[in-house]
Short mmCIF file of C-alpha atoms in Angstrom, two decimals:
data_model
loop_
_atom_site.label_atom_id
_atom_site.label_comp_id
_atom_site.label_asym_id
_atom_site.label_seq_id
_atom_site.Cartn_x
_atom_site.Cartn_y
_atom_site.Cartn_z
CA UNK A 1060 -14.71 -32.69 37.47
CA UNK A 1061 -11.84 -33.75 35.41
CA UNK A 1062 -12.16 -33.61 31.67
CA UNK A 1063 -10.41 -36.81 29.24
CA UNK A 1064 -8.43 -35.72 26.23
CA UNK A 1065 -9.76 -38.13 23.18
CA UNK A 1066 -6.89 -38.70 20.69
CA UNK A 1067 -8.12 -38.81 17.32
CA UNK A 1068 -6.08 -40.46 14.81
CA UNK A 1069 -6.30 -39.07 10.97
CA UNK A 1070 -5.17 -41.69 8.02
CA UNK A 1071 -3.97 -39.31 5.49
CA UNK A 1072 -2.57 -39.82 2.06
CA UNK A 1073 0.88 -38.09 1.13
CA UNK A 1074 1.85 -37.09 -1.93
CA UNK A 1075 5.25 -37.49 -2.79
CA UNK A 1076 5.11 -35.30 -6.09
CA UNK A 1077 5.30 -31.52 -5.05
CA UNK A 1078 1.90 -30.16 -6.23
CA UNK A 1079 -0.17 -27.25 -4.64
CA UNK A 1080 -3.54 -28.21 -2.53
CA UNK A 1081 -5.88 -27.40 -5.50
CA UNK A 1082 -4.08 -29.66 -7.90
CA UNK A 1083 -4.77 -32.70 -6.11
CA UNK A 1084 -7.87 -34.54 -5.67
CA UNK A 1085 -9.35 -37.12 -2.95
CA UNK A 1086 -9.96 -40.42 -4.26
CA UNK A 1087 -13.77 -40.23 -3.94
CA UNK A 1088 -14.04 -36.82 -6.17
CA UNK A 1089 -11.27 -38.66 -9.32
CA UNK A 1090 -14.00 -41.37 -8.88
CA UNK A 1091 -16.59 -39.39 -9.31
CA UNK A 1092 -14.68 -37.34 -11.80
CA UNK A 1093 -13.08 -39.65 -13.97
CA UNK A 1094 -14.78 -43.26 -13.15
CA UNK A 1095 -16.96 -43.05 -15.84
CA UNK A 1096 -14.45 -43.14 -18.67
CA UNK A 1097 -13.80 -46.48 -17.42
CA UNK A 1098 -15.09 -49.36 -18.64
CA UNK A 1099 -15.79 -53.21 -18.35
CA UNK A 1100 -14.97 -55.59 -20.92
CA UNK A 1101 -16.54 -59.30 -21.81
CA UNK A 1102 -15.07 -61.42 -24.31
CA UNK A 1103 -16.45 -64.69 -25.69
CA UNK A 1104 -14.10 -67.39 -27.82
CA UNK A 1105 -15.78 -70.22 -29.28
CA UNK A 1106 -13.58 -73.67 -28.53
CA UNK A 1107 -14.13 -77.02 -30.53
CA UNK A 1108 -13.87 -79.75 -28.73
CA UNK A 1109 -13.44 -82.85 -31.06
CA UNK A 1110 -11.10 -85.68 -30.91
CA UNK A 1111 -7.79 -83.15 -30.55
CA UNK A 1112 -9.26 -81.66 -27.39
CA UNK A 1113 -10.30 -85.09 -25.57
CA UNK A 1114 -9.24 -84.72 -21.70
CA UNK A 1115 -6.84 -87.21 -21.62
CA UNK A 1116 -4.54 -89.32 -24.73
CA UNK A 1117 -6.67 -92.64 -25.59
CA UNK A 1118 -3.88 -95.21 -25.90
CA UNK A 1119 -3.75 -97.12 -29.63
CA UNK A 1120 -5.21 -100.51 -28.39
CA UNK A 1121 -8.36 -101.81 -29.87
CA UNK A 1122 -9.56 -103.37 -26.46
CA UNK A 1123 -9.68 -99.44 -25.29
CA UNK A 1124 -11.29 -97.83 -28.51
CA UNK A 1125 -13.79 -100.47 -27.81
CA UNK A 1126 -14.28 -99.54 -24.18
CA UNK A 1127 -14.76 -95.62 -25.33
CA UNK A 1128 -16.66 -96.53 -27.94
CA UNK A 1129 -19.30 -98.69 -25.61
CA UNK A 1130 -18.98 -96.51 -22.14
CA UNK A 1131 -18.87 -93.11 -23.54
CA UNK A 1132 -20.51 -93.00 -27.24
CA UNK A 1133 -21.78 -89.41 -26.32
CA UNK A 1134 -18.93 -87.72 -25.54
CA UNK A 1135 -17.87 -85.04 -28.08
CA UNK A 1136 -14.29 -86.34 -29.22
CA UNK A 1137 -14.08 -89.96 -27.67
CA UNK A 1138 -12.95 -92.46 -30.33
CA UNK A 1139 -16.44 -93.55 -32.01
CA UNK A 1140 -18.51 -90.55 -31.01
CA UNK A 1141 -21.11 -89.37 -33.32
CA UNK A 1142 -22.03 -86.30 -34.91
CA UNK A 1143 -19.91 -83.22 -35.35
CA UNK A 1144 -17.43 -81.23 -32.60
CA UNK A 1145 -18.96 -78.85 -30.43
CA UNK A 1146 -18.14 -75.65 -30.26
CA UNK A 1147 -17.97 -74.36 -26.95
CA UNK A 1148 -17.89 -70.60 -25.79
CA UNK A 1149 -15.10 -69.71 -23.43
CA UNK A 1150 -16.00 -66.18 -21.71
CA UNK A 1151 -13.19 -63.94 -19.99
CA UNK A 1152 -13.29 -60.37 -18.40
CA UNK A 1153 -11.13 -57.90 -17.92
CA UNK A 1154 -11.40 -53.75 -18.23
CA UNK A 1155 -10.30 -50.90 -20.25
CA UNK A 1156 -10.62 -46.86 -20.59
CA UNK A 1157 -11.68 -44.68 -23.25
CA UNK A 1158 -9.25 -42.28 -24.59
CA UNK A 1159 -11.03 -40.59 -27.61
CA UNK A 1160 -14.63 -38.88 -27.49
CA UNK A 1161 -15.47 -41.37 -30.52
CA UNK A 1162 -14.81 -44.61 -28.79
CA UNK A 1163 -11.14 -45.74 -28.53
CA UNK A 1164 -10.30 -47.91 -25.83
CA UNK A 1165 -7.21 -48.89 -24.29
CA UNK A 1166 -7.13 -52.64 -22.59
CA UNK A 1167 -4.73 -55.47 -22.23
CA UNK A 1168 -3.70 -57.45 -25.14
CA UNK A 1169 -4.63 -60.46 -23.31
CA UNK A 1170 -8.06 -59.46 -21.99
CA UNK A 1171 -8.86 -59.53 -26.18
CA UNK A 1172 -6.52 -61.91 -27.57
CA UNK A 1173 -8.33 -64.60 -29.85
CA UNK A 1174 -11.94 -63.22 -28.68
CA UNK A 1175 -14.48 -63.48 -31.37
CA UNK A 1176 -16.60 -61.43 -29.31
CA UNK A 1177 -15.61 -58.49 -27.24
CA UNK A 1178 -18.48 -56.46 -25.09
CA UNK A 1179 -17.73 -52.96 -23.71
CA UNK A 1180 -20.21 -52.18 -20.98
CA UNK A 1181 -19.56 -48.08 -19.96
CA UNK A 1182 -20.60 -47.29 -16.04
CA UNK A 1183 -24.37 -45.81 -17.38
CA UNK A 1184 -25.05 -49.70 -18.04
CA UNK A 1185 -24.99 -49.18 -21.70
CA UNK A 1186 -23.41 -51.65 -23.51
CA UNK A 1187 -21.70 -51.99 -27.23
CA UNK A 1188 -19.69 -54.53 -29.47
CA UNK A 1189 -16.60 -53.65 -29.91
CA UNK A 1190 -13.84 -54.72 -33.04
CA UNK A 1191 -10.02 -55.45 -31.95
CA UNK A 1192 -8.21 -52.20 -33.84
CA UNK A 1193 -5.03 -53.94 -33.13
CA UNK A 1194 -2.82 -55.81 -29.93
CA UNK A 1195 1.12 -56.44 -29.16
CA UNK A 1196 1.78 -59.12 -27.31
CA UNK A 1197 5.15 -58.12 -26.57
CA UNK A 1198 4.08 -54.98 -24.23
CA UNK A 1199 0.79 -56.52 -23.73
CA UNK A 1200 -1.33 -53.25 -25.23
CA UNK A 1201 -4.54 -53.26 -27.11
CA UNK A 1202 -7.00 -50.92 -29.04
CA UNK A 1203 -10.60 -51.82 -29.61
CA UNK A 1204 -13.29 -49.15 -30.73
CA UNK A 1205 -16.85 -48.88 -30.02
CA UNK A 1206 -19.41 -47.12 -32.43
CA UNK A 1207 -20.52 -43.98 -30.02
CA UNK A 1208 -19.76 -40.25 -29.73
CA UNK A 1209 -19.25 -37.50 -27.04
CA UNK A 1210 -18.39 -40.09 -24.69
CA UNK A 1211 -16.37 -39.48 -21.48
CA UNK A 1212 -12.37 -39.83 -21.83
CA UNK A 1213 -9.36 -39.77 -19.58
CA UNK A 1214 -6.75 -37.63 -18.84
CA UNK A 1215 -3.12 -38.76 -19.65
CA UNK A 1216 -0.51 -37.67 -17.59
CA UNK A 1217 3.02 -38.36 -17.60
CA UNK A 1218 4.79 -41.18 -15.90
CA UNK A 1219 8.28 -39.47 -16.05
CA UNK A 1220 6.72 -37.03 -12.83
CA UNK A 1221 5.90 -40.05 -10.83
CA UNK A 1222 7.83 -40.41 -7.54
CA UNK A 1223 8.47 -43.58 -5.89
CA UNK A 1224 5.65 -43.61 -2.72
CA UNK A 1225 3.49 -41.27 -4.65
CA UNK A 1226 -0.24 -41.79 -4.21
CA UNK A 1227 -1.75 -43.71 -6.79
CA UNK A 1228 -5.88 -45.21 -7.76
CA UNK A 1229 -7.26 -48.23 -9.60
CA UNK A 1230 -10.35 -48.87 -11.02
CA UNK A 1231 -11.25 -51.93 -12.53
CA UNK A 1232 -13.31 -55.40 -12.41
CA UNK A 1233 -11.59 -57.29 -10.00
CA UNK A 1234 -13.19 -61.24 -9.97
CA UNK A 1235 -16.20 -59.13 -11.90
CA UNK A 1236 -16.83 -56.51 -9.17
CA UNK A 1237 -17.23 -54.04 -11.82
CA UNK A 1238 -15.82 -50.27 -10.63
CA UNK A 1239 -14.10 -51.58 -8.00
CA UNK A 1240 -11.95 -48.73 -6.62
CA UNK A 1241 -8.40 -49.58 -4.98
CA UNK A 1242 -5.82 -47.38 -3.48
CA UNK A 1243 -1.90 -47.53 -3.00
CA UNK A 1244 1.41 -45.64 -3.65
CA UNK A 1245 3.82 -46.09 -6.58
CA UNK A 1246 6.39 -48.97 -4.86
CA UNK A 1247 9.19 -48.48 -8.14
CA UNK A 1248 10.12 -47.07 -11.38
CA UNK A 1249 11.62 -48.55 -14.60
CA UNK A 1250 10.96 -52.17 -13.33
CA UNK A 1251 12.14 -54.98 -15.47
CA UNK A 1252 10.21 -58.33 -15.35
CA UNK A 1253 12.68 -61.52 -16.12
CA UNK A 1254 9.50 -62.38 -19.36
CA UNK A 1255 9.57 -58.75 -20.95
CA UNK A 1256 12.01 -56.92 -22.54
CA UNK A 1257 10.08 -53.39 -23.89
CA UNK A 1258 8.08 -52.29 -20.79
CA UNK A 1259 9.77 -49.88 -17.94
CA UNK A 1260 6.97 -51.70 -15.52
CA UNK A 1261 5.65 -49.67 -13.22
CA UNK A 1262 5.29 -50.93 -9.56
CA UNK A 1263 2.51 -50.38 -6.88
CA UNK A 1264 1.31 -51.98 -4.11
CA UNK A 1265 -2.06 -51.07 -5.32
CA UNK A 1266 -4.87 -53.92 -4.59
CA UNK A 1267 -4.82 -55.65 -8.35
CA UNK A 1268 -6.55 -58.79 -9.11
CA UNK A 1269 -7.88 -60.78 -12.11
CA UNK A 1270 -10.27 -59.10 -13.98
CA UNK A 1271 -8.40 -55.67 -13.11
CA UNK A 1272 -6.24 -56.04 -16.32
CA UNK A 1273 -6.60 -53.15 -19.25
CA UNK A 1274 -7.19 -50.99 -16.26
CA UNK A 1275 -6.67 -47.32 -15.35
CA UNK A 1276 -3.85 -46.54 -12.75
CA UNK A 1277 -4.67 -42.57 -11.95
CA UNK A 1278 -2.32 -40.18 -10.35
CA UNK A 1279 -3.79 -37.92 -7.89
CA UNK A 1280 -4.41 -35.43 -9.92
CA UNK A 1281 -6.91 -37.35 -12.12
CA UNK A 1282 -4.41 -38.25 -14.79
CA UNK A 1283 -3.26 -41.76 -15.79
CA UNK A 1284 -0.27 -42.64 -16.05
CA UNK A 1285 -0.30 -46.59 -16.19
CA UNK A 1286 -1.98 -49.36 -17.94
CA UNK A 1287 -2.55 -52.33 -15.15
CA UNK A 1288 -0.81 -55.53 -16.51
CA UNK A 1289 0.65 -58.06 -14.05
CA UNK A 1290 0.48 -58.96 -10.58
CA UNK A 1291 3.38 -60.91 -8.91
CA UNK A 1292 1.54 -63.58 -7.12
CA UNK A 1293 2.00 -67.99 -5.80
CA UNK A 1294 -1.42 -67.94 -4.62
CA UNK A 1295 -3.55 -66.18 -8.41
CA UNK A 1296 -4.52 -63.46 -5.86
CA UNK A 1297 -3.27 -60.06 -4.78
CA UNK A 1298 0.31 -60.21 -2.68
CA UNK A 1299 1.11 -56.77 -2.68
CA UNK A 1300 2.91 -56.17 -5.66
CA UNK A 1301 1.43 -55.10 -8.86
CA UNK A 1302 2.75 -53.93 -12.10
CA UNK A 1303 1.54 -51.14 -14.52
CA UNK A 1304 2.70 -50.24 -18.33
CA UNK A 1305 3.84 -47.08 -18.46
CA UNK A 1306 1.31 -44.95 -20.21
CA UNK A 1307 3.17 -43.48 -22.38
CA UNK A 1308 4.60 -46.64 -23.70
CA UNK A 1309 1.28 -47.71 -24.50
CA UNK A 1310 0.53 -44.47 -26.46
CA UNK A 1311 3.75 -45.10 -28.55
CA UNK A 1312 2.39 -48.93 -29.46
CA UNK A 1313 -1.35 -46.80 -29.97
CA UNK A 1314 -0.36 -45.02 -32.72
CA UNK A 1315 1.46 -47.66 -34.21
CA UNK A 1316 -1.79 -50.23 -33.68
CA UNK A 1317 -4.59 -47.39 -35.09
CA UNK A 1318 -1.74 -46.41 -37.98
CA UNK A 1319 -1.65 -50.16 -39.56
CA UNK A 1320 -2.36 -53.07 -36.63
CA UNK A 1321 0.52 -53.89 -35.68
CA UNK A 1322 4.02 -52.65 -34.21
CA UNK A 1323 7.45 -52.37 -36.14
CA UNK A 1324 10.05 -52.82 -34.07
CA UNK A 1325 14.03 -52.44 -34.20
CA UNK A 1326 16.12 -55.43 -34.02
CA UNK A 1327 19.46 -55.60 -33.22
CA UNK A 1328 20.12 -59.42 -32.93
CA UNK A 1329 22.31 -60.19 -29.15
CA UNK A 1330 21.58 -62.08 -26.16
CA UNK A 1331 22.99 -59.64 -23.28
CA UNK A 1332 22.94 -59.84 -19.57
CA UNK A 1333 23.67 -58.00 -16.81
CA UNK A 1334 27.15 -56.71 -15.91
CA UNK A 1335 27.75 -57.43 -12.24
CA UNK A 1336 30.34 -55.95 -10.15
CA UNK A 1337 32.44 -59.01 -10.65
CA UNK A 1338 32.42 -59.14 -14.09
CA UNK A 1339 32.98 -55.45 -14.10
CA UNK A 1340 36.31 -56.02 -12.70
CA UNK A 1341 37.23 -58.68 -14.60
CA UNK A 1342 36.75 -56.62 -18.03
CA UNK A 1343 38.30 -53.33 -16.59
CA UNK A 1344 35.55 -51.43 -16.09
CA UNK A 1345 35.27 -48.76 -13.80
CA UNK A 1346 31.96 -49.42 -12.25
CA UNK A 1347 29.24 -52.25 -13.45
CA UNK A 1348 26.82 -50.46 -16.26
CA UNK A 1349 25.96 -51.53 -19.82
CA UNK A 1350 24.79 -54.52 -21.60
CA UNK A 1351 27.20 -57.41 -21.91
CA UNK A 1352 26.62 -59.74 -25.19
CA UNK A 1353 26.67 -63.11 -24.24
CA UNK A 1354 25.47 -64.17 -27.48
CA UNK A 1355 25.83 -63.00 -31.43
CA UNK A 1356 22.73 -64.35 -33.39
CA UNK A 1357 24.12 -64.86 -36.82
CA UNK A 1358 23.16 -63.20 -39.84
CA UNK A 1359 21.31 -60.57 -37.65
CA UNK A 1360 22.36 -56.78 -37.58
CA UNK A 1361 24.71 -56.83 -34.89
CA UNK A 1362 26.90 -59.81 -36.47
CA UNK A 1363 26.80 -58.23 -39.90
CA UNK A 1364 28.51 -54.53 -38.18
CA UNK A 1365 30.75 -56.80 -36.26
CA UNK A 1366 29.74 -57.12 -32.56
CA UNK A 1367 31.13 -59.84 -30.68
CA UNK A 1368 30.40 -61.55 -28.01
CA UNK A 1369 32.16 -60.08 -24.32
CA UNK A 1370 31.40 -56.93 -26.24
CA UNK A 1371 29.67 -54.60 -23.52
CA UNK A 1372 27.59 -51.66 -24.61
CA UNK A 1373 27.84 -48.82 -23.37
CA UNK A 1374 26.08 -46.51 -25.10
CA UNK A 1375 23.19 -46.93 -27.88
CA UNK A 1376 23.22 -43.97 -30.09
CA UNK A 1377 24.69 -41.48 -27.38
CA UNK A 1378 22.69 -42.45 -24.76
CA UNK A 1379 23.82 -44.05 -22.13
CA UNK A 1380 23.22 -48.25 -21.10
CA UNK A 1381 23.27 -48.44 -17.47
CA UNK A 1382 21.63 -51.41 -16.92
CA UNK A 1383 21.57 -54.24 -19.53
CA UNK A 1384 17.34 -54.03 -19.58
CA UNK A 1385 17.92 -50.18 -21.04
CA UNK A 1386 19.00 -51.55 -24.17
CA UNK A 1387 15.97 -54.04 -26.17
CA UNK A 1388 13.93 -50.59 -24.90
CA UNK A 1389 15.88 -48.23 -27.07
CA UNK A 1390 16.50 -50.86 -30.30
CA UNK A 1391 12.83 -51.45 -29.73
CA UNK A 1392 11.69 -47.85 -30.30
CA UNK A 1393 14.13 -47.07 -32.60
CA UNK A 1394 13.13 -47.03 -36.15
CA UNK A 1395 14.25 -50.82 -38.57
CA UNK A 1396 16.53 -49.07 -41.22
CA UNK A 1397 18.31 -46.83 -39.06
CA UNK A 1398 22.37 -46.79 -38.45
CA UNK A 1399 23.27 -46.09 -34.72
CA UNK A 1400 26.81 -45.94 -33.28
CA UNK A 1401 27.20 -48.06 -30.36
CA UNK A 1402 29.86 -47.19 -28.23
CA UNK A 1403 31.70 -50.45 -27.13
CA UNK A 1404 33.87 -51.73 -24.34
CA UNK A 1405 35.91 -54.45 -25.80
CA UNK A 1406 39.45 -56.15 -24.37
CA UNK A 1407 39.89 -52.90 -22.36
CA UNK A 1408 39.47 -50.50 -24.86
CA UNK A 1409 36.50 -48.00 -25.97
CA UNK A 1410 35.49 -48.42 -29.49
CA UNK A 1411 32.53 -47.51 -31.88
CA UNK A 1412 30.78 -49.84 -33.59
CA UNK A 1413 27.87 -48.84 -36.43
CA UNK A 1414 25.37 -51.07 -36.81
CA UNK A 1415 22.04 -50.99 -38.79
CA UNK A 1416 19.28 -52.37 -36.95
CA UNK A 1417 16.64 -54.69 -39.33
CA UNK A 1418 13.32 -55.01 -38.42
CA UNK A 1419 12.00 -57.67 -35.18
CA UNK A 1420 10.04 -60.37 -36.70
CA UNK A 1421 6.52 -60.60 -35.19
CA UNK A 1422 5.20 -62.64 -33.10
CA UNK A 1423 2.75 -64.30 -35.63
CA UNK A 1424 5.36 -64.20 -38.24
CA UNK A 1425 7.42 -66.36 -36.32
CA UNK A 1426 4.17 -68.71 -34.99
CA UNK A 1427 3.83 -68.98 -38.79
CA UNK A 1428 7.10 -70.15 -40.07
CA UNK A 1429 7.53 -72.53 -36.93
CA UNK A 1430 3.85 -74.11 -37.56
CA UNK A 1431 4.04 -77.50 -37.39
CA UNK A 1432 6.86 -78.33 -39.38
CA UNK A 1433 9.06 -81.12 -37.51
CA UNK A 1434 12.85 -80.66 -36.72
CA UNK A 1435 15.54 -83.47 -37.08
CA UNK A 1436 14.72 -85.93 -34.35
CA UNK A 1437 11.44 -85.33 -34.19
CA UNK A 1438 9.83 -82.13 -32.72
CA UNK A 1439 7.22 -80.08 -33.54
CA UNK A 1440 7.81 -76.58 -31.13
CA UNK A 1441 6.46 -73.18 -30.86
CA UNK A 1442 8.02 -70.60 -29.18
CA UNK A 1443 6.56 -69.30 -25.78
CA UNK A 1444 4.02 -66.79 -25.73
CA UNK A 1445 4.49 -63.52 -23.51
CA UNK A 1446 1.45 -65.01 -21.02
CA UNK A 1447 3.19 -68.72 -20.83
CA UNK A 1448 6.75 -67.10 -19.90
CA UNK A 1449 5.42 -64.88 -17.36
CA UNK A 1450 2.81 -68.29 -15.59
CA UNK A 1451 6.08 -70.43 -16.00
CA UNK A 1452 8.49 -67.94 -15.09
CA UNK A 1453 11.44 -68.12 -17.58
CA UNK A 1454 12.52 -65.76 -20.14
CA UNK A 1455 12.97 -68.13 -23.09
CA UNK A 1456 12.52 -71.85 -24.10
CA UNK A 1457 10.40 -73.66 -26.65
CA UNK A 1458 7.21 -75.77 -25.97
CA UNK A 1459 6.92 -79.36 -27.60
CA UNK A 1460 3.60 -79.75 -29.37
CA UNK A 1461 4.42 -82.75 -31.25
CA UNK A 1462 6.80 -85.58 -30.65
CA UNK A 1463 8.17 -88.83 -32.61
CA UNK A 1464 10.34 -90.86 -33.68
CA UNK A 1465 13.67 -90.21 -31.91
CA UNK A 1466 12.51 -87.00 -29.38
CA UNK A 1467 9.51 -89.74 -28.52
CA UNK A 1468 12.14 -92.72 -27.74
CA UNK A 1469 14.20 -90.33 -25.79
CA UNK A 1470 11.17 -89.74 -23.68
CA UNK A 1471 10.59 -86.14 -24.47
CA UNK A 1472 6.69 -84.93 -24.51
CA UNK A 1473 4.22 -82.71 -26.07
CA UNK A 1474 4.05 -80.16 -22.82
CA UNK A 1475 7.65 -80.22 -22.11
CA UNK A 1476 9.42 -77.37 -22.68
CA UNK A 1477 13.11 -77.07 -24.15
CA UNK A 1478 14.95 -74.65 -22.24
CA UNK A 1479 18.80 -75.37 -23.80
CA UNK A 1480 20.60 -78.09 -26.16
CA UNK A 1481 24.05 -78.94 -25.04
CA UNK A 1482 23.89 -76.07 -22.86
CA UNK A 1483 22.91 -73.71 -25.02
CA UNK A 1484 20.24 -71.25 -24.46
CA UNK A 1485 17.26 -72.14 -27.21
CA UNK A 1486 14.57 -69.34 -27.45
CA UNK A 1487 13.48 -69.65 -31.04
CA UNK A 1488 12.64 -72.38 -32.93
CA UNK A 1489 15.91 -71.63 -35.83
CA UNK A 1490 18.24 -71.53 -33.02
CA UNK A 1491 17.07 -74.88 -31.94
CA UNK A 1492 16.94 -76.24 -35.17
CA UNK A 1493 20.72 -75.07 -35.70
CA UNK A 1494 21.77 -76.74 -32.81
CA UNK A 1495 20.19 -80.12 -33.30
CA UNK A 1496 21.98 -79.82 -37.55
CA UNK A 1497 25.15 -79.50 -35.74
CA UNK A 1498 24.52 -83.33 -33.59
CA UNK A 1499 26.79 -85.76 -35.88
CA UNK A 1500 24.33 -88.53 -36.77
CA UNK A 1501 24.67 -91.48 -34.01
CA UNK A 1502 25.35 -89.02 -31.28
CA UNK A 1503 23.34 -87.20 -28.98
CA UNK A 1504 22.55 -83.83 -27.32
CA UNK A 1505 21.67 -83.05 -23.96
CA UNK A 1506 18.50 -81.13 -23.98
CA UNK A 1507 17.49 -79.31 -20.64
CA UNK A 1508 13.89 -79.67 -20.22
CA UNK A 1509 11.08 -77.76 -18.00
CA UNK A 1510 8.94 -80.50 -17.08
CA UNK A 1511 6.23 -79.22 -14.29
CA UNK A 1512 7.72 -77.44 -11.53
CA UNK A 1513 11.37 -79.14 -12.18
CA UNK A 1514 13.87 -79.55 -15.33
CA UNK A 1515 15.81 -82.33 -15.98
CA UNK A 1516 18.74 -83.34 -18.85
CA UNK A 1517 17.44 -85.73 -21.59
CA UNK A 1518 19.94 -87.43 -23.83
CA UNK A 1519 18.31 -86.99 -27.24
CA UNK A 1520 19.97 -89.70 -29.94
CA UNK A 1521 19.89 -88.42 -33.47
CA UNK A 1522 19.75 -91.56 -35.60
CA UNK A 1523 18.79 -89.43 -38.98
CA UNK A 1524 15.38 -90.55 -39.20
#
């Protein structure tokens, strides 16, 4: 009788990270371990919908108003309607993790941003109302607290030991599937996304959907050592690449958020970009590294302590700049006030230049001052929030709230958004309003413009209206 030989195949997870047997867990025991520190979050924001949030513009012409007015006298914001706006609630999801026995949660800044409500439901089905301690948009990190003791909290571990194909673990509310458990390996380190400037991202290929966001990414050892932000998708749905703040990024904002709600920030005032091998040659360098100014904002730090523009950094207060994303990280972190010596490649020669970095202007400071204040030709613009860069996929521009008089005969629109004026990169609203001041009166710029999925010139005619 002859005996058959079954093959048995074994899926196994390898860790990258050298770590003995009892240091590492299987997925099903950091579950069971760890799972319940994690948590679900509802938020509810109550919208009014009155005559500024109609569907659709009613044109000016009585024969129309009357038509609304007849047709659709219910409707809440149609011209005629009766009564007062509704308000409307607007409900999102998204989940979080506790990191203090006394109820501090870490989350997305998104998942909470404008919420007047925000729900915390824990994995025993309890439930509690939470209060927003603080968010920054620009690394996309938020603190809310609960009201509850001796409740379950995560490790932190430390990103800096992560290797790239290490195991890594997800837990989170994908589409609402609350404690959802996915799996994956760490794809890259120090990733830079063209829409952020402060986060070392990094990447998985960890399953990551909507609803995931303010999640726990766990090493496997039971530690985390990622916040889960972003996914990189066309379709709105997992594609295999996902992207997770650092955690200890995230504690650095923390402290900052629980200390006095919001981040400070250093500011050095450039636009850089990358130094490719080309350009490396052309300036004399020996290899491509640094930051290469393309762009001096005036009056900022940088113009006052002389930097030019061709400038490329090379170091930022003795540390090195390989790669122009290195350097908004280190201003960033570094404290406003503070004199650092940048060291300086410049018409083939190495020189030092000290400059004093002033504090970044926030995000709502700037949203303030812009408001709704028209420029010369017409525009009312805001600059981009962190969420509408990364959807549209550009690192600057302006969108156009308002438009008249010459912007509106120009055929610019409230939607558009301004991506340069006579070739000029615009990403705040005081560049843009520089730009259009320097436009003789009769003449006109060329303004780039994102319109939709394409961008076209516009000739915009300043007649000094």
């Amino acid at each position: 009788m002859m005996r058959t030989a079954l093959a048995t195949t074994v899926l196994v997870f390898a860790l990258s990270a050298p770590a003995s047997a009892r240091e590492v867990m299987d997925v099903a025991d950091l579950v069971e371990q760890h799972g319940p520190a994690v948590v679900n979050i509802s938020t509810t924001k109550l919208v009014k919908r009155g005559a500024e949030n109609f569907p659709f513009a009613v044109p000016n012409d009585e024969e129309m108003q009357e038509f609304f007015r007849r047709f659709f006298p219910g409707i809440p914001g149609a011209p005629g309607a009766r009564g007062p706006a509704q308000e409307i609630p607007a409900r999102g999801a998204g989940s979080g993790f506790i990191v203090s026995n006394d109820g501090y949660i870490l989350t997305n800044a998104h998942v909470v941003r404008g919420a007047d409500e925000v729900e915390v439901k824990l994995i025993d089905k309890r439930t509690f109302s939470a209060k927003v301690i603080g968010a920054d948009s620009r690394t996309d990190v938020a603190v809310i607290k609960i009201t509850a003791s001796n409740l379950p909290r995560v490790k932190l571990g430390d990103p800096a030991k992560l290797r790239v194909g290490e195991a890594v673990a997800a837990i989170g509310s994908p589409f609402g599937f609350e404690n959802s458990v996915t799996a994956g390996i760490v794809s890259a380190k120090g990733r830079s996304l063209p829409s952020e400037s402060y986060v070392p991202y990094i990447q998985t290929d960890v399953p990551i959907n909507p609803g995931n966001s303010g999640g726990p990414l766990f090493n496997m050892r039971g530690e985390v050592v990622g916040i889960n932000s972003q996914i990189y998708s066309r379709s709105g749905g997992y594609q295999g690449v996902s992207f997770a703040i650092p955690i200890d990024v995230a504690m650095e904002v923390v402290e900052q958020l629980k200390a006095g709600g919001k981040v400070s920030r250093g500011w050095l005032g450039v636009v850089i970009q990358e130094v490719t091998a080309d350009l490396a040659e052309s300036f004399g360098l020996d290899r491509p590294r640094g930051a290469l100014v393309s762009q001096v904002q005036a009056d900022g730090p940088a113009a006052r302590a002389g930097l030019q523009a061709s400038d490329v950094i090379l170091q930022f207060g003795g540390r090195p700049v390989e790669n122009s994303g290195d350097l908004p990280r280190m201003v960033g972190v570094t404290k406003p006030g503070t004199k650092i010596p940048l060291q300086v490649w410049r018409k083939g020669k190495m020189q030092t230049v000290t400059v004093e970095l002033q504090e970044l202007p926030g995000e709502e400071e700037v949203a303030g001052k812009a408001g709704k204040t028209y420029s010369r030709g017409g525009l009312a613009l805001s600059e981009l929030t962190p969420e509408q860069r990364r959807e549209l996929r550009i690192d600057h521009g302006l969108l156009v709230e308002e438009v008249t008089g010459d912007a509106a005969r120009a055929g610019i629109r409230v939607g558009d958004v301004i991506l340069a004026v006579n070739n000029g990169k615009v990403a705040t609203v005081e560049t843009f309003r520089k730009a259009i001041a320097a436009v003789p009166k009769g003449k006109s710029a060329a303004i780039l413009v994102r319109r939709g999925e394409g961008s076209l010139y516009i000739p915009l005619k300043i007649s000094g209206e």
